[in-house]
C-alpha positions as MATLAB code, in Angstrom:
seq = 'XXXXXXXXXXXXXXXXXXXXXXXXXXXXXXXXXXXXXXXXXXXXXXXXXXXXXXXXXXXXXXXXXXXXXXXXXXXXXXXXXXXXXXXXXXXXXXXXXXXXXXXXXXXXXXXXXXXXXXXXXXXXXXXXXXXXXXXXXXXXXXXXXXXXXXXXXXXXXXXXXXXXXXXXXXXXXXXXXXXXXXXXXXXXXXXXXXXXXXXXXXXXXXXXXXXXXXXXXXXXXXXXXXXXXXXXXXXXXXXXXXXXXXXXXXXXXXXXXXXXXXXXXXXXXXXXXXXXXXXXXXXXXXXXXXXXXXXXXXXXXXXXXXXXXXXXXXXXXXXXXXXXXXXXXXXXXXXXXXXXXXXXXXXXXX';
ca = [
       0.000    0.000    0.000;
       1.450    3.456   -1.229;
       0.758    6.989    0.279;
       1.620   10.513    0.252;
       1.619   12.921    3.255;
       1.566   16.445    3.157;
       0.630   19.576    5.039;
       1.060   23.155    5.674;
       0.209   24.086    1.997;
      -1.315   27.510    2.818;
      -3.040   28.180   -0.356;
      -3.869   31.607   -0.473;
      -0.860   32.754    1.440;
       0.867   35.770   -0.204;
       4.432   35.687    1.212;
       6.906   38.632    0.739;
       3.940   41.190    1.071;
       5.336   44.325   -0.520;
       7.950   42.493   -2.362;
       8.028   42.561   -6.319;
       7.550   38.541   -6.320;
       4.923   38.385   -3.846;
       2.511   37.640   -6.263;
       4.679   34.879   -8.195;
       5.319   33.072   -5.003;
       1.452   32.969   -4.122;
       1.606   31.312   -7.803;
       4.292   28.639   -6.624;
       1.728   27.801   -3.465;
      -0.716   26.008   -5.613;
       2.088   24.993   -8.581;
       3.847   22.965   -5.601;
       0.309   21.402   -4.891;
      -0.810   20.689   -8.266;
       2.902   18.824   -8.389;
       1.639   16.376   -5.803;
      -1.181   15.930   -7.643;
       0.776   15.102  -10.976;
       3.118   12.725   -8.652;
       0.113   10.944   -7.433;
      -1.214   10.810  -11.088;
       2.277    8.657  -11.947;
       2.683    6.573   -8.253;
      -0.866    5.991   -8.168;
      -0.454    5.661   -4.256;
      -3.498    4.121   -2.658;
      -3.724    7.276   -0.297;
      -3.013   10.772   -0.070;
      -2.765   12.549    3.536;
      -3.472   15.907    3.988;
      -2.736   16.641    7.770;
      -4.075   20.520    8.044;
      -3.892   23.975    6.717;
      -4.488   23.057    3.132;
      -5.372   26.592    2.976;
      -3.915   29.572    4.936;
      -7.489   30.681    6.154;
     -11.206   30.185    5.543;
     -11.482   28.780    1.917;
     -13.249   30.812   -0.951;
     -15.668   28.628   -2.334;
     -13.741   29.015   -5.815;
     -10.300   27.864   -3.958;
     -12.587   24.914   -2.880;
     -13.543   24.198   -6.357;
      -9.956   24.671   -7.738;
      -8.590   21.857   -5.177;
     -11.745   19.590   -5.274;
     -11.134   19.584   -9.520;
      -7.151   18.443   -8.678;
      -8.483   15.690   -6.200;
     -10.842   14.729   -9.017;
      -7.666   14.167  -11.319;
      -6.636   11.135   -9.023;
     -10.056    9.378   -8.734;
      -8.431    6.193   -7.608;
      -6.451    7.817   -4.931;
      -8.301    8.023   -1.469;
      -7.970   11.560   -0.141;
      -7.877   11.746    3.411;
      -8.219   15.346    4.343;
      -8.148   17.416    8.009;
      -8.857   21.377    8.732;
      -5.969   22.899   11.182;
      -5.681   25.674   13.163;
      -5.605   28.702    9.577;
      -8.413   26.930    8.061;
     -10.244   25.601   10.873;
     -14.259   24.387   10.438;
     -17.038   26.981   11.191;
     -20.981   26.515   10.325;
     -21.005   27.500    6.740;
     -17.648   26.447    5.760;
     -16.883   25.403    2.275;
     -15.339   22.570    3.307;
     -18.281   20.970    4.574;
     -20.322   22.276    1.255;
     -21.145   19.012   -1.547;
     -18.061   20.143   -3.281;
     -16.007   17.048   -3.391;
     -15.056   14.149   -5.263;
     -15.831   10.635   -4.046;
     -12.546    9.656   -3.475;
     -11.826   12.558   -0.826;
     -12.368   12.743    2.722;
     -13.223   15.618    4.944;
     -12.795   14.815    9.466;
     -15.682   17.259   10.268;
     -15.688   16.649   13.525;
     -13.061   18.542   16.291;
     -13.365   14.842   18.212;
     -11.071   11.968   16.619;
     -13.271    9.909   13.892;
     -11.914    6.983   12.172;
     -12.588    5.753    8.312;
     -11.943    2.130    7.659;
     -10.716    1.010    4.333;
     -11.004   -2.754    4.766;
      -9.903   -3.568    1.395;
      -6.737   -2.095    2.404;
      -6.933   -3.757    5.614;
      -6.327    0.033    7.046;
      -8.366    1.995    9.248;
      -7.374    5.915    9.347;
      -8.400    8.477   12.339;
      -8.257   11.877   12.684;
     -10.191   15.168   13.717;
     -10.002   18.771   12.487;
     -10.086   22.072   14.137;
     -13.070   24.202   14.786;
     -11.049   26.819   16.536;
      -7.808   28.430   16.242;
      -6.210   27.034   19.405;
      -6.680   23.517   20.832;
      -4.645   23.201   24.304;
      -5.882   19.364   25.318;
      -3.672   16.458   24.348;
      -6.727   15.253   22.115;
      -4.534   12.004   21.007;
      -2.337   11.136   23.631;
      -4.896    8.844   25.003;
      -6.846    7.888   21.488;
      -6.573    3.921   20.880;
      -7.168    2.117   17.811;
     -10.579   -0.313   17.934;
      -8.903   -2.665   15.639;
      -4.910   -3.691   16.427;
      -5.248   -6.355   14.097;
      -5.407   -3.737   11.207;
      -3.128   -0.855   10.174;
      -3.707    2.059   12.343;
      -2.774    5.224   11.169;
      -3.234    8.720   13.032;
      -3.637   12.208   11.063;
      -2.472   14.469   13.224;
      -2.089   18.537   13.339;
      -0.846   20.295   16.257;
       2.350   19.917   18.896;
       3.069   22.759   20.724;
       1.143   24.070   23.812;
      -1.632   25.677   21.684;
      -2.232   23.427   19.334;
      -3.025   19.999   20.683;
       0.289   19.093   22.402;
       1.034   15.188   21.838;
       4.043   12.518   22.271;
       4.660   10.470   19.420;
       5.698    7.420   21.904;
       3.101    7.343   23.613;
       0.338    7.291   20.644;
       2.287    4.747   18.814;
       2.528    2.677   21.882;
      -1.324    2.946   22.155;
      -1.725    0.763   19.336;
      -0.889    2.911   16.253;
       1.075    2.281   13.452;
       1.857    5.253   11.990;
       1.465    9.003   12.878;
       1.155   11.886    9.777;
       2.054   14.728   11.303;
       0.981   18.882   10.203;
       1.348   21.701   11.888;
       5.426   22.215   12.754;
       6.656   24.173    9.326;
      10.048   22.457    9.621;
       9.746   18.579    8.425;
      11.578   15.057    9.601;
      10.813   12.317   11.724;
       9.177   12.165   15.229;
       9.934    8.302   15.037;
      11.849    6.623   12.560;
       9.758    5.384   10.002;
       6.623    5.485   12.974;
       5.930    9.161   13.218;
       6.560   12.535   10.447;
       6.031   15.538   10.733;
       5.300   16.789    7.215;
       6.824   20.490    7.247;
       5.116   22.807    5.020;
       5.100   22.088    1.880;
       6.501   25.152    0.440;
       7.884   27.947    2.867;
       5.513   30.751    3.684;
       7.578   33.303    4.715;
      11.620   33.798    5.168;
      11.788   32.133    8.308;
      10.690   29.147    6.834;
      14.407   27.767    6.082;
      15.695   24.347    4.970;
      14.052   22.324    2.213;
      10.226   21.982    2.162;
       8.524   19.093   -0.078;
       6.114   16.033    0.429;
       6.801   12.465    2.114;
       5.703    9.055    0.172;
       6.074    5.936    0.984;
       4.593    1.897    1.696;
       3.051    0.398    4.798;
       4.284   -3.509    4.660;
       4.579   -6.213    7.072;
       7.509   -4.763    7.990;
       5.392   -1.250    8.971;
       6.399    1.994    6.888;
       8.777    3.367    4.395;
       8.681    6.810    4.017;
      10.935    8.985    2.355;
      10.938   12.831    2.338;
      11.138   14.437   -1.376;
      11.867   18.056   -1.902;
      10.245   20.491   -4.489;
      12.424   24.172   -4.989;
      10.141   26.652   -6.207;
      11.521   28.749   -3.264;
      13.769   28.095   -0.483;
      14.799   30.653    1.879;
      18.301   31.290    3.232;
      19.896   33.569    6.531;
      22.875   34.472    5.501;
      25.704   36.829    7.848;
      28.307   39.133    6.838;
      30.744   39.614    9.466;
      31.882   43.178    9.459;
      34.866   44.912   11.374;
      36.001   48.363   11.448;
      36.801   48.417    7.863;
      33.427   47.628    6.172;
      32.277   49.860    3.735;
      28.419   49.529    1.899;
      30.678   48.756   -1.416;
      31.800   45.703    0.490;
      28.508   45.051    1.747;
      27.033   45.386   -1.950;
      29.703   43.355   -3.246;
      28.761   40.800   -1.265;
      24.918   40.798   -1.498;
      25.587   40.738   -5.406;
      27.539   37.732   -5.378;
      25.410   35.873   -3.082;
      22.648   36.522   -5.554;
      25.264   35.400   -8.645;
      26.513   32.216   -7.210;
      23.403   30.673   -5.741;
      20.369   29.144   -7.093;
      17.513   31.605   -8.505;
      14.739   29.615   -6.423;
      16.780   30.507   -3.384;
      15.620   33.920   -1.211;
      17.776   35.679    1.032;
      17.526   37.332    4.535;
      20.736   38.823    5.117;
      22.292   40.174    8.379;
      25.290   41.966    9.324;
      27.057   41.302   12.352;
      30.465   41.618   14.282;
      31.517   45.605   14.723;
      31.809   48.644   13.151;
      33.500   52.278   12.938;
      31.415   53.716   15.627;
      31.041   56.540   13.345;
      30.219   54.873   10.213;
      26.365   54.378    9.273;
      25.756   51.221    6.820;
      22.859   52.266    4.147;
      21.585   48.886    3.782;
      18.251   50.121    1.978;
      19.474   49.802   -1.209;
      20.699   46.066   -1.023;
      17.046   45.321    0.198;
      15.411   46.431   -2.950;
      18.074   43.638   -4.862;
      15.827   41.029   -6.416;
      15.561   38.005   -3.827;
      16.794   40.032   -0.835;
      13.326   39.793    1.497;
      15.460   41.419    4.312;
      18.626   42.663    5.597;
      19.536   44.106    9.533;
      21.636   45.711   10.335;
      23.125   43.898   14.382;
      26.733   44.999   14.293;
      27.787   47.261   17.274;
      30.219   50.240   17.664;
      33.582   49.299   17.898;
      34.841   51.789   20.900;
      37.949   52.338   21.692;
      37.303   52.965   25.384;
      41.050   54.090   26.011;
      40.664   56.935   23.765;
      37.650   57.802   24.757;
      38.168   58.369   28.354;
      41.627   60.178   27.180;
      38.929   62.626   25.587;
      36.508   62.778   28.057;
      38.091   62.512   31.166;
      36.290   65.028   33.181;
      32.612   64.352   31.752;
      30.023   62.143   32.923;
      31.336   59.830   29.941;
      34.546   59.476   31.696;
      33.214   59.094   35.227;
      30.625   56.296   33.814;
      33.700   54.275   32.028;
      35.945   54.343   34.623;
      33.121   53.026   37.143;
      32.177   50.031   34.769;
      35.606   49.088   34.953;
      35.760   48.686   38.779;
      33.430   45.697   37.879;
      33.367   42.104   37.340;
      34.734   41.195   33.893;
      32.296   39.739   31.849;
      29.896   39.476   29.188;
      27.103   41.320   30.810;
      29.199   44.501   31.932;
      30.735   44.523   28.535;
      26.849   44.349   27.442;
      26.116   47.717   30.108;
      29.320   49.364   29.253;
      28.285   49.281   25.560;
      25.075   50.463   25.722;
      25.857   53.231   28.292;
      28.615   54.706   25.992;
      26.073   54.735   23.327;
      23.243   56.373   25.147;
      25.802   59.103   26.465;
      26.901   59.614   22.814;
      23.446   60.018   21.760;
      23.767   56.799   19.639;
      20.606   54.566   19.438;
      21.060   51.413   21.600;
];
């Protein structure tokens, strides 16, 4: 028995708002979904997970309609299908409209259900959300009717707001297998037991690290699942260290390069750290507005020399505050105090 997992796909998310390719990567959203669709079309896996947050909030009934004719495209692939915590249920949601195919289904309820599929000798649980946070550990304690079949859990949630749960302990309940939404960043909670799907494109450019879909084969043996990237868009943190000597041309130089030498599905937030000419102001505007630069900051500190000035202000309040922070214990947090107190007393912005 074959199956795909994903989650996280967010359709309808804009990222980069304000950003010339906001727009094109709102496009990549649903191209990386209709992908899954097209690998399902040529794997022709018996089952396709989708473990919340299909969209990134309430569907438009014509977003409905656009997924429901993809689904339709795969008629002999059972759809399995659960609303998280972005596109959670409410009364006259289009999820729960007539709008699907017959080979999808929709948990409706916010209390664990399960589907059997005895021709597959699999039976599948799983709830969805009706609100935006669920603190109780809503599977920890769920148990499959059935041991003698394959159990498998569709889950969405753990951290303290969104239905908290330990892997171990569900798959030592009696299940099989745990597909896992929610967590942005994907890998396993338990070898081959337990994944957590990651998004299945990043959303926004903290979203690092590859992003894709997981397929694989329950057996005798149990699962084997294997994590499969797509690169419309990956995002990268990237850090210049700077010194006394950094100019912007250096800065520009770099940015430039980055952009010339990597990828062109690859974004960049950029950051510049380490220390600086306290009298030298880095214009970093301009390298945002490079193509593929979401952000850049600007964390580097002035480089004092503390010697020189207490030489030059030995009789002002400067001088008096230096010479008491040096009376104290060496160490990262007076180096932190003396720092900041120069810079307030030079009018510099902490």
């Amino acid at each position: 028995m074959k199956f795909i997992h994903i989650a996280d796909v967010h359709l309808g998310v804009k990222p980069d708002q304000g950003k010339p390719w906001s727009e094109q990567r709102a496009r990549q959203i649903w191209d990386s979904f209709a992908d899954v669709i097209g690998v399902a079309k040529r794997e022709k896996p018996e089952f396709l997970f989708v473990t919340g947050d299909l969209f990134h909030a309430q569907p438009l009934k014509k977003e409905v309609r656009e997924v429901s004719r993809l689904f339709g495209e795969i008629p002999d692939t059972q759809v399995l299908l659960i609303a998280g915590n972005h596109d959670y249920l409410r009364e006259k949601s289009y999820y729960l409209a007539d709008l699907w195919p017959d080979n999808v289904t929709v948990f409706k309820k916010e209390e664990a259900e399960a589907v059997d599929f005895p021709e597959y000798n699999t039976t599948v649980y799983g709830l969805s959300y009706w609100h935006r946070e669920i603190r109780d550990r809503r599977y920890d304690d769920l148990r499959p009717v059935n041991r003698s079949r394959c159990n498998i859990l569709l889950a969405h949630g753990g951290d303290e707001r969104h239905i908290p749960f330990s892997a171990e302990r569900i798959l030592q309940n009696g299940f099989d297998y745990i597909a896992a939404g929610h967590i942005h960043r994907s890998g396993w909670l338990m070898p081959h037991k337990a994944v957590m799907a990651g998004s299945l494109e990043p959303t926004d450019c903290n979203d690092t690290g590859p992003h894709g879909y997981w397929m694989g084969t329950f057996g005798a043996a149990g699962a084997d699942v294997y994590f499969y990237p797509l690169r419309h868009c990956e995002y990268c943190h990237e850090m210049y260290q700077a010194d006394r000597n950094t100019t912007d041309r250096m800065l520009w130089d770099w940015a430039k390069e980055l952009l010339e030498q990597r990828p062109e599905y690859q974004y960049f937030r950029l950051y510049i750290k380490g220390k600086k000419d306290p009298e030298y102001s880095f214009d970093v505007q301009e390298i945002g507005k490079l193509d593929r630069i979401v952000d850049i900051t600007d964390q580097t500190v002035p480089d004092y020399d503390y010697e020189k000035l207490l030489e030059e202000h030995a009789d002002s309040i400067l001088g008096e505050y230096i010479r008491s922070m040096r009376k104290k214990e060496p160490g990262v947090c007076t180096a932190k105090a003396l720092e900041y107190g120069v810079n307030a007393l030079l009018g510099y912005d902490c």
